[in-house]
Amino acid sequence: QVQLVESGGGLVQAGGSLRLSCAASGSIFSINSMGWYRQAPGKQRELVAGITSSSSAYYTDSVRGRFTISRDNAKNTVNLQMNSLKPEDTAVYYCNAVIRSSSRSGMSDYWGQGTQVTVSS
């Protein structure tokens, strides 16, 4: 029932910016943490940035200072503003959310389908 849909990926030159958005829809009672992961070819998926229900943010070292994560609880969305992009940021970016779908259910992990970000040099 729950769906996460990402948007905003694309091709950009090094030094440029992109803004990723992820909207959760469907049966949602509450959303705990949300985050962005990425996976480059031949590499493991890594957490890029996360944000708690109280808007406390986490960033992996390689993006800290360049990326900003935010959320809009009224719209059930999480965003990732990516500035000063580097070729090594090239990856498929996945939205993740921990969601309670009803008052009678527990928390479950949900994933978006992924959006490609390509940074050219």
Short mmCIF file of C-alpha atoms in Angstrom, two decimals:
data_model
loop_
_atom_site.label_atom_id
_atom_site.label_comp_id
_atom_site.label_asym_id
_atom_site.label_seq_id
_atom_site.Cartn_x
_atom_site.Cartn_y
_atom_site.Cartn_z
CA GLN A 1 0.00 0.00 0.00
CA VAL A 2 2.72 2.48 0.96
CA GLN A 3 4.62 3.96 -1.96
CA LEU A 4 7.72 6.16 -2.07
CA VAL A 5 8.25 8.07 -5.29
CA GLU A 6 11.48 9.94 -5.99
CA SER A 7 11.99 12.78 -8.42
CA GLY A 8 14.65 15.31 -9.34
CA GLY A 9 17.47 13.13 -10.59
CA GLY A 10 19.31 13.85 -13.80
CA LEU A 11 22.55 14.82 -15.46
CA VAL A 12 24.52 17.77 -14.15
CA GLN A 13 28.05 19.10 -14.53
CA ALA A 14 30.50 19.05 -11.66
CA GLY A 15 29.89 21.95 -9.34
CA GLY A 16 26.22 22.05 -10.17
CA SER A 17 23.18 21.36 -8.03
CA LEU A 18 20.20 19.05 -7.95
CA ARG A 19 17.28 18.74 -5.60
CA LEU A 20 15.82 15.31 -4.97
CA SER A 21 12.34 14.86 -3.59
CA CYS A 22 10.56 11.82 -2.24
CA ALA A 23 6.86 11.65 -1.48
CA ALA A 24 5.28 8.93 0.60
CA SER A 25 1.69 7.99 -0.09
CA GLY A 26 -0.83 5.30 0.73
CA SER A 27 -1.70 3.93 4.12
CA ILE A 28 0.36 6.02 6.53
CA PHE A 29 -0.30 6.38 10.21
CA SER A 30 3.02 7.96 11.04
CA ILE A 31 6.52 8.32 9.63
CA ASN A 32 9.57 7.89 11.81
CA SER A 33 12.92 8.45 10.12
CA MET A 34 13.49 9.19 6.45
CA GLY A 35 16.67 9.14 4.46
CA TRP A 36 18.54 8.98 1.21
CA TYR A 37 20.84 6.14 0.19
CA ARG A 38 22.92 5.79 -2.93
CA GLN A 39 24.57 2.98 -4.80
CA ALA A 40 27.23 3.35 -7.46
CA PRO A 41 28.18 0.50 -9.82
CA GLY A 42 30.31 -2.07 -8.05
CA LYS A 43 29.82 -0.47 -4.65
CA GLN A 44 27.64 -1.15 -1.65
CA ARG A 45 24.60 0.94 -0.94
CA GLU A 46 25.42 3.65 1.57
CA LEU A 47 23.43 6.04 3.69
CA VAL A 48 23.93 9.55 2.38
CA ALA A 49 21.70 11.50 4.74
CA GLY A 50 18.99 10.77 7.24
CA ILE A 51 16.50 12.79 9.22
CA THR A 52 14.55 11.82 12.31
CA SER A 53 10.96 12.60 13.16
CA SER A 54 12.23 15.55 15.18
CA SER A 55 14.27 16.81 12.20
CA SER A 56 17.66 15.83 13.56
CA ALA A 57 19.88 15.30 10.52
CA TYR A 58 22.78 12.98 9.78
CA TYR A 59 25.22 13.14 6.88
CA THR A 60 27.93 10.82 5.72
CA ASP A 61 31.35 12.46 5.74
CA SER A 62 31.68 12.71 1.97
CA VAL A 63 28.60 14.92 1.59
CA ARG A 64 28.58 16.90 4.81
CA GLY A 65 28.63 20.60 4.03
CA ARG A 66 27.41 20.09 0.46
CA PHE A 67 24.08 18.30 0.90
CA THR A 68 21.09 19.30 3.00
CA ILE A 69 18.25 16.99 3.96
CA SER A 70 14.86 18.29 5.00
CA ARG A 71 11.34 17.00 5.45
CA ASP A 72 7.82 18.32 5.20
CA ASN A 73 5.65 16.33 7.57
CA ALA A 74 2.43 17.85 6.25
CA LYS A 75 3.23 16.54 2.77
CA ASN A 76 5.00 13.32 3.84
CA THR A 77 8.04 14.29 1.82
CA VAL A 78 11.78 14.30 2.28
CA ASN A 79 14.15 16.36 0.16
CA LEU A 80 17.85 16.32 -0.53
CA GLN A 81 19.44 19.52 -1.78
CA MET A 82 22.74 18.61 -3.40
CA ASN A 83 25.21 21.40 -4.09
CA SER A 84 28.77 21.41 -5.37
CA LEU A 85 28.24 18.03 -6.97
CA LYS A 86 31.24 15.89 -7.80
CA PRO A 87 31.63 13.03 -10.29
CA GLU A 88 31.96 10.65 -7.35
CA ASP A 89 28.40 11.54 -6.36
CA THR A 90 27.20 9.67 -9.44
CA ALA A 91 24.89 6.88 -8.30
CA VAL A 92 21.33 5.72 -8.09
CA TYR A 93 19.74 7.49 -5.15
CA TYR A 94 17.08 5.71 -3.13
CA CYS A 95 14.57 7.18 -0.73
CA ASN A 96 13.93 5.28 2.48
CA ALA A 97 11.34 5.74 5.19
CA VAL A 98 10.36 3.94 8.36
CA ILE A 99 6.58 4.03 8.43
CA ARG A 100 3.79 2.84 10.65
CA SER A 101 0.92 2.11 8.28
CA SER A 102 -1.85 1.92 10.88
CA SER A 103 -2.47 2.24 14.59
CA ARG A 104 -2.47 -1.56 14.82
CA SER A 105 0.80 -2.16 12.98
CA GLY A 106 4.46 -1.78 13.80
CA MET A 107 7.17 0.09 11.96
CA SER A 108 8.32 -1.11 8.55
CA ASP A 109 11.01 -0.06 6.08
CA TYR A 110 9.95 1.22 2.67
CA TRP A 111 12.07 2.03 -0.36
CA GLY A 112 11.61 4.09 -3.46
CA GLN A 113 12.49 2.81 -6.91
CA GLY A 114 15.58 4.97 -7.19
CA THR A 115 16.54 7.94 -9.31
CA GLN A 116 19.74 8.28 -11.32
CA VAL A 117 22.12 11.13 -10.57
CA THR A 118 24.99 11.56 -13.00
CA VAL A 119 27.66 14.20 -12.48
CA SER A 120 29.98 14.86 -15.40
CA SER A 121 33.46 16.32 -15.11
#
